[in-house]
Amino acid sequence: MDFSIPDDLAELVTSYRSFLDREARPLEDRYRDRLQDDVFDEEMREAGAALRRRSAELGFYGAHMPEDVGGWGLSTLGTALLVEAGAATGLRFASYTLGPPNPEAPTPILMGLPEHLRDKHVVPLVKGQTTMCFALTEPEAGSDAQSIQTTAVLDGDAWVLNGRKHFITNGAEADVALVFAVTDRDKRADGGITAFLVARDVPGFSVGKRQRNLAGETNQAELVFDDCRVPVENVVGEVGFGFQQAMRFLNGGRAAIGALCVGIAQHLIDLCVEQANARQAFGRPIGKNQAVQWMVADSAVEVHAARLMTHHLAWLVDSGQYPIAQSSMVKLHNTEMVGRVADRAVQVFGGMGLVSEGPVEWIYRWVRMLRVVEGTSEIQRVVIARSLGL
Ligand SMILES: Cc1cc2nc3c(=O)[nH]c(=O)nc-3n(C[C@H](O)[C@H](O)[C@H](O)COP(=O)(O)OP(=O)(O)OC[C@H]3O[C@@H](n4cnc5c(N)ncnc54)[C@H](O)[C@@H]3O)c2cc1C
């Protein structure tokens, strides 16, 4: 068994890190005050979009996409290493640099489009010129995704969509949306849900209210479909098999979200060590107290385990397997792990852990969302229990 990271991937991570230091860190410094107030305005969004295009020019952005649409066909392990490295910088702008719009994103599904639509929609995504969103969740159906209500009815050369999505990340800005709708009410998940690529400018498609989340971000939005006509060629994959594609996408992204948690947790540990050495109480650094050391040591053990689980999952996927249970284990374990690490980090920082001028307060809020998005912890346990025969 060889646990070493291949040289080419290690070099890739080094050059990605130096790109972030050179081009993302200055943005973080420039907008520090606004970030501290949870403000992410138009100017910052534009700066993020420019950084995204720059990352695409260098090849990092769409690295995990196949070569025939402009990616590098980077392995799942390579992608996970990049995601971890980006998150470990603690730079919020780093989220713009891997895509499209993040490595868990549904773009591999888009390889199911006819070739001319791939050139039209997927290539610009990989180049960072456009962005997309993944629209499955609805007010009536989140965990129980097969109960979505949005319908698509075939009418001549188009499918007519009606319904409403909510909580859609990047929904207000995306140039294209991957939308899941019911095409056969009787079949539902079993052949009755279809995936559609919907361009932003199609009549009948509009953005509803923007939704502000726990981390103060406003990048979730409602999407509204009101007799929205989508050309038949914009069906992604086979009619009726959208639910399977959505589940495959969510499963395929687990190594990336696992790596994201590992990177953030590593960043928190680095911050804790620095703080524990620098902060004095009772005439000595707080890190001289065993109670503080143990908090950081417990976090280090958990991050190590999470990293091994993530690399193992990436190895399974890269070996051509479709590891449903292990994917759910990584999602469950790592999102809960980073919550515990963030909680300890707040404790190590004391009062400075609770105010926005300190470096950990926003992370504590942000990582809380990871236990809900892309399938809650409870749903991961359901999947794992099912794999055990329960
Ligand atoms: C910040 C953010 C970003 C998001 N981005 C996107 C996006 O880009 N695209 C998209 O399509 N969706 C997105 N979502 C939606 C997200 O995936 C859902 O919120 C999530 O799947 C949970 O669904 P729900 O909110 O409807 O909760 P519900 O399904 O109503 O669940 C509520 C509670 O009941 C529990 N529960 C439900 N069923 C069971 C069960 N069988 N066993 C045990 N417990 C159960 C859940 O675990 C949870 O604790 C986003 C959500 C947020 C908050």
XYZ file of C-alpha atoms and ligand atoms in Angstrom:
443
model
C 0.000 0.000 0.000
C 1.478 3.329 -1.049
C 0.238 6.447 0.762
C 2.591 8.895 -0.950
C 1.214 11.677 -3.132
C 2.510 11.324 -6.719
C 5.158 13.952 -7.608
C 3.132 15.487 -10.450
C 0.162 16.103 -8.122
C 2.418 17.521 -5.382
C 3.916 19.945 -7.942
C 0.457 20.909 -9.150
C -0.602 21.722 -5.580
C 2.529 23.822 -5.055
C 1.901 25.871 -8.171
C -1.801 26.296 -7.274
C -0.818 27.536 -3.804
C 1.598 30.077 -5.214
C -1.103 31.279 -7.649
C -3.447 31.842 -4.674
C -0.756 33.698 -2.755
C 0.015 35.871 -5.743
C -3.492 36.607 -6.996
C -6.165 35.719 -4.391
C -4.471 36.912 -1.195
C -4.193 40.554 -2.358
C -7.969 40.585 -2.980
C -8.610 39.182 0.482
C -6.414 41.931 1.948
C -8.059 44.648 -0.147
C -11.587 43.685 0.901
C -10.826 42.559 4.468
C -13.080 45.163 6.129
C -16.063 44.331 3.927
C -15.570 40.585 4.371
C -15.513 41.106 8.120
C -18.947 42.736 7.862
C -20.267 39.862 5.694
C -20.497 42.250 2.765
C -19.907 40.748 -0.660
C -20.857 43.473 -3.104
C -20.841 43.860 -6.875
C -17.242 45.116 -6.967
C -16.070 42.053 -5.026
C -18.117 39.735 -7.241
C -16.427 41.259 -10.293
C -13.010 40.848 -8.696
C -13.925 37.208 -7.995
C -15.048 36.694 -11.599
C -11.731 38.108 -12.892
C -9.871 35.747 -10.562
C -11.996 32.856 -11.864
C -11.056 33.674 -15.477
C -7.398 33.957 -14.505
C -7.534 30.556 -12.778
C -9.133 29.127 -15.934
C -6.356 30.623 -18.097
C -3.809 28.821 -15.942
C -5.843 25.606 -16.172
C -6.714 25.151 -12.486
C -10.357 26.183 -12.722
C -11.737 23.386 -14.887
C -8.867 20.966 -14.297
C -11.185 18.072 -13.369
C -13.156 18.359 -16.624
C -12.383 16.148 -19.646
C -9.755 17.371 -22.110
C -12.187 17.632 -25.053
C -14.013 20.500 -23.316
C -10.808 22.255 -22.237
C -10.057 20.587 -18.887
C -7.072 18.476 -17.897
C -9.011 15.340 -16.975
C -7.479 15.636 -13.508
C -8.073 12.621 -11.259
C -10.414 12.709 -8.263
C -7.373 12.560 -5.976
C -5.736 15.475 -7.805
C -8.958 17.482 -7.591
C -9.317 16.700 -3.882
C -5.736 17.842 -3.253
C -6.388 21.157 -5.016
C -9.614 21.689 -3.081
C -7.880 20.931 0.221
C -4.984 23.263 -0.616
C -7.362 26.094 -1.534
C -9.444 25.707 1.627
C -6.329 25.473 3.809
C -5.364 29.021 2.785
C -8.475 30.324 4.575
C -8.992 32.761 1.679
C -12.628 33.324 0.823
C -11.657 34.349 -2.696
C -10.117 30.890 -3.197
C -13.658 29.603 -3.789
C -13.603 31.372 -7.167
C -10.578 29.484 -8.409
C -11.863 25.929 -8.811
C -14.953 25.225 -10.794
C -17.174 25.410 -12.583
C -18.625 26.782 -10.298
C -16.969 24.448 -7.788
C -15.476 21.003 -8.216
C -18.596 19.348 -6.812
C -20.518 21.068 -9.560
C -22.583 19.136 -12.046
C -20.495 19.802 -15.107
C -19.469 16.166 -15.695
C -23.192 15.477 -16.125
C -23.164 17.991 -18.959
C -21.030 15.635 -21.010
C -24.447 14.036 -21.704
C -25.349 16.998 -23.956
C -25.123 16.809 -27.770
C -21.666 17.904 -28.985
C -22.702 21.301 -30.389
C -24.333 22.208 -27.040
C -21.230 21.070 -25.181
C -19.196 23.505 -27.279
C -21.763 26.225 -26.689
C -22.293 25.771 -22.935
C -19.636 23.565 -21.339
C -16.494 24.997 -22.957
C -17.250 28.587 -21.775
C -17.904 27.175 -18.279
C -14.519 25.476 -18.204
C -12.898 28.692 -19.469
C -14.489 30.548 -16.559
C -16.373 32.840 -18.954
C -19.806 31.736 -17.719
C -21.183 30.064 -14.597
C -23.957 27.634 -13.832
C -26.107 26.420 -10.978
C -27.592 23.079 -9.980
C -31.327 23.385 -9.362
C -32.899 20.401 -7.638
C -34.280 21.567 -4.270
C -37.783 23.032 -3.976
C -39.785 24.493 -1.098
C -41.718 21.197 -0.823
C -38.827 18.825 -1.436
C -35.243 18.904 -0.147
C -34.011 15.633 1.361
C -36.901 13.875 -0.355
C -35.750 15.089 -3.768
C -37.891 12.627 -5.715
C -40.952 14.573 -4.527
C -40.112 17.695 -6.544
C -43.154 19.405 -8.038
C -41.672 21.271 -11.007
C -43.108 19.744 -14.164
C -41.942 19.545 -17.761
C -44.486 18.751 -20.475
C -43.490 18.022 -24.065
C -45.045 20.446 -26.554
C -43.737 20.108 -30.126
C -40.032 20.926 -30.196
C -39.857 22.109 -26.589
C -40.447 21.013 -23.013
C -42.558 23.483 -21.046
C -41.369 23.913 -17.456
C -43.502 25.160 -14.569
C -42.483 25.331 -10.930
C -40.193 26.908 -8.356
C -36.782 26.024 -6.950
C -35.197 27.499 -3.828
C -31.833 27.632 -2.003
C -30.042 27.462 -5.368
C -26.416 28.456 -4.955
C -25.294 30.955 -7.591
C -28.909 30.914 -8.833
C -29.163 34.688 -9.303
C -25.953 35.018 -11.332
C -25.643 31.774 -13.280
C -25.707 31.942 -17.081
C -27.150 28.431 -17.274
C -29.070 26.278 -14.829
C -29.213 22.506 -14.668
C -32.853 22.022 -13.717
C -34.584 18.833 -12.622
C -38.278 18.455 -13.413
C -40.947 15.748 -13.358
C -41.703 14.377 -16.816
C -43.791 11.404 -15.659
C -45.713 11.757 -12.399
C -46.356 8.025 -12.037
C -42.709 7.052 -12.351
C -41.005 9.828 -10.327
C -37.475 8.705 -9.345
C -37.944 5.518 -11.308
C -37.784 7.011 -14.815
C -39.954 10.107 -14.296
C -37.514 12.958 -13.586
C -35.462 14.626 -16.310
C -32.511 17.052 -16.297
C -32.642 20.167 -18.513
C -30.102 22.796 -19.348
C -31.880 26.143 -19.132
C -30.185 29.310 -20.352
C -30.706 32.445 -18.297
C -32.342 34.423 -21.107
C -35.075 31.883 -21.966
C -38.546 33.488 -21.650
C -40.440 32.191 -18.614
C -37.306 31.723 -16.496
C -36.754 34.293 -13.755
C -34.969 34.702 -10.439
C -37.161 35.122 -7.339
C -35.895 36.371 -4.011
C -32.277 36.074 -2.937
C -31.815 34.147 0.291
C -29.359 35.178 3.003
C -27.670 32.276 4.768
C -26.063 31.756 8.191
C -22.671 32.894 6.918
C -24.197 36.177 5.751
C -23.873 35.261 2.081
C -26.667 36.064 -0.345
C -25.702 33.631 -3.076
C -28.735 31.370 -2.730
C -31.832 32.257 -4.733
C -35.250 31.127 -5.829
C -35.719 30.219 -9.486
C -39.143 30.505 -11.085
C -40.331 28.684 -14.217
C -43.517 30.007 -15.708
C -44.379 28.280 -19.012
C -40.673 28.258 -19.729
C -40.004 26.621 -23.122
C -36.774 24.647 -23.242
C -35.698 23.166 -26.612
C -35.833 19.346 -26.697
C -32.105 19.211 -27.484
C -31.418 20.748 -24.054
C -32.365 17.537 -22.268
C -29.239 16.387 -20.456
C -28.753 12.634 -20.722
C -31.796 10.423 -21.152
C -35.378 11.582 -20.642
C -36.608 10.152 -17.319
C -33.169 9.550 -15.797
C -32.447 12.944 -14.260
C -32.864 11.700 -10.701
C -30.144 9.105 -11.203
C -27.897 11.802 -12.692
C -28.525 14.116 -9.737
C -27.652 11.346 -7.263
C -24.554 10.443 -9.297
C -23.467 14.062 -9.259
C -23.982 14.373 -5.508
C -22.100 11.137 -4.886
C -19.337 12.092 -7.322
C -18.736 15.312 -5.415
C -18.195 13.737 -1.998
C -14.397 13.556 -2.255
C -14.325 17.279 -3.081
C -16.576 18.303 -0.181
C -14.596 15.950 2.081
C -11.367 17.646 0.989
C -12.919 21.067 1.523
C -13.622 20.131 5.162
C -10.080 18.809 5.615
C -8.576 22.020 4.220
C -10.711 24.306 6.384
C -9.998 22.206 9.472
C -6.259 22.297 8.747
C -6.451 26.079 8.447
C -8.209 26.237 11.830
C -5.500 24.096 13.430
C -2.788 26.351 11.985
C -4.596 29.391 13.404
C -4.986 27.688 16.812
C -1.284 26.805 17.044
C -0.304 30.375 16.174
C -2.764 31.801 18.691
C -1.829 29.322 21.446
C 1.833 30.280 21.097
C 1.206 34.023 20.894
C -1.583 34.673 23.410
C -0.356 35.155 26.975
C -2.392 34.459 30.122
C -1.094 34.077 33.657
C 2.375 35.028 32.415
C 2.806 32.358 29.754
C 1.422 31.344 26.360
C -2.008 29.697 26.667
C -0.578 26.815 24.593
C 1.532 25.790 27.611
C -1.695 24.582 29.267
C -2.523 20.958 28.654
C -6.222 21.806 28.300
C -5.447 23.969 25.258
C -2.937 21.481 23.836
C -5.522 18.711 24.017
C -8.092 20.675 22.085
C -5.614 21.190 19.249
C -4.330 17.599 19.468
C -7.878 16.200 19.240
C -8.473 18.339 16.154
C -5.225 17.134 14.557
C -6.254 13.476 15.057
C -9.646 14.108 13.505
C -8.205 15.930 10.505
C -5.722 13.133 9.905
C -8.503 10.522 9.882
C -10.671 12.698 7.611
C -7.808 13.193 5.162
C -7.166 9.437 4.934
C -10.872 8.745 4.382
C -10.970 11.361 1.641
C -7.898 10.051 -0.154
C -9.230 6.516 0.069
C -12.555 7.597 -1.431
C -10.712 9.419 -4.230
C -8.682 6.273 -4.866
C -11.864 4.170 -5.084
C -13.403 6.584 -7.595
C -10.188 6.787 -9.633
C -10.107 2.961 -9.707
C -13.433 3.048 -11.532
C -15.652 2.120 -8.585
C -18.903 3.806 -7.561
C -18.588 3.785 -3.767
C -21.969 4.976 -2.492
C -21.516 4.065 1.192
C -17.942 5.383 1.424
C -19.045 8.618 -0.275
C -21.737 9.131 2.345
C -19.285 8.237 5.118
C -16.886 10.954 3.961
C -19.674 13.541 3.662
C -21.016 12.655 7.117
C -17.698 12.300 8.909
C -15.858 15.265 7.447
C -18.658 17.825 7.688
C -19.253 16.878 11.329
C -15.496 16.778 11.994
C -14.958 20.322 10.731
C -17.823 21.497 12.957
C -16.076 20.075 16.027
C -12.721 21.529 14.973
C -14.310 24.954 14.454
C -15.979 24.735 17.853
C -12.625 24.017 19.543
C -11.000 26.821 17.556
C -13.565 29.282 18.921
C -12.725 28.051 22.425
C -8.958 28.431 21.901
C -9.496 31.995 20.657
C -11.742 32.889 23.625
C -13.589 36.196 23.092
C -11.653 36.754 19.855
C -13.310 33.563 18.618
C -16.734 35.169 18.945
C -16.270 38.499 17.207
C -16.006 39.197 13.489
C -12.580 40.866 13.783
C -11.100 37.486 14.778
C -10.303 34.923 12.049
C -12.484 31.996 13.180
C -15.959 33.427 13.838
C -17.072 33.431 10.182
C -15.649 29.948 9.644
C -17.646 28.615 12.592
C -20.826 29.914 10.970
C -19.875 28.854 7.448
C -18.995 25.244 8.234
C -22.306 24.737 10.027
C -24.005 24.798 6.646
C -21.997 21.835 5.375
C -23.969 19.371 7.518
C -27.137 20.324 5.630
C -26.159 21.127 2.042
C -25.746 18.395 -0.566
C -27.613 15.912 1.645
C -27.978 16.247 5.414
C -26.039 14.155 7.945
C -29.218 12.181 8.629
C -29.648 11.294 4.965
C -26.007 10.136 4.811
C -26.729 7.846 7.793
C -29.783 6.497 5.976
C -27.610 5.653 2.945
C -24.913 4.026 5.093
C -27.459 1.987 7.068
C -29.051 0.840 3.801
C -25.650 -0.337 2.540
C -25.382 -2.457 5.688
C -28.646 -4.211 4.891
C -30.929 -2.168 7.159
C -26.616 27.335 1.822
C -27.378 26.339 1.019
C -26.982 26.042 -0.287
C -27.721 25.118 -1.057
N -27.409 24.958 -2.383
C -28.216 24.179 -3.152
C -28.033 24.103 -4.579
O -27.120 24.736 -5.147
N -28.868 23.331 -5.312
C -29.886 22.623 -4.742
O -30.608 21.943 -5.460
N -30.108 22.679 -3.387
C -29.309 23.442 -2.597
N -29.527 23.535 -1.241
C -30.583 22.737 -0.635
C -30.062 21.651 0.289
O -29.508 20.597 -0.461
C -31.230 21.205 1.177
O -31.486 22.281 2.077
C -30.947 19.936 1.931
O -30.881 18.827 1.061
C -32.018 19.642 2.994
O -33.309 19.767 2.483
P -34.392 20.683 3.241
O -33.757 21.991 3.537
O -35.622 20.674 2.458
O -34.596 19.959 4.625
P -35.662 18.781 4.900
O -35.556 17.764 3.837
O -36.985 19.382 5.174
O -35.070 18.171 6.244
C -35.299 18.764 7.516
C -34.712 17.831 8.568
O -35.348 16.536 8.505
C -34.366 15.535 8.373
N -34.855 14.409 7.565
C -35.528 14.460 6.396
N -35.782 13.228 5.950
C -35.225 12.362 6.853
C -35.123 10.937 6.950
N -35.642 10.134 6.009
N -34.472 10.418 8.012
C -33.935 11.208 8.964
N -34.004 12.572 8.914
C -34.628 13.141 7.874
C -33.187 16.229 7.673
O -31.972 15.526 7.864
C -33.217 17.580 8.368
O -32.577 17.491 9.607
C -28.815 24.448 -0.470
C -29.194 24.734 0.848
C -28.513 25.687 1.557
C -29.017 26.032 2.936
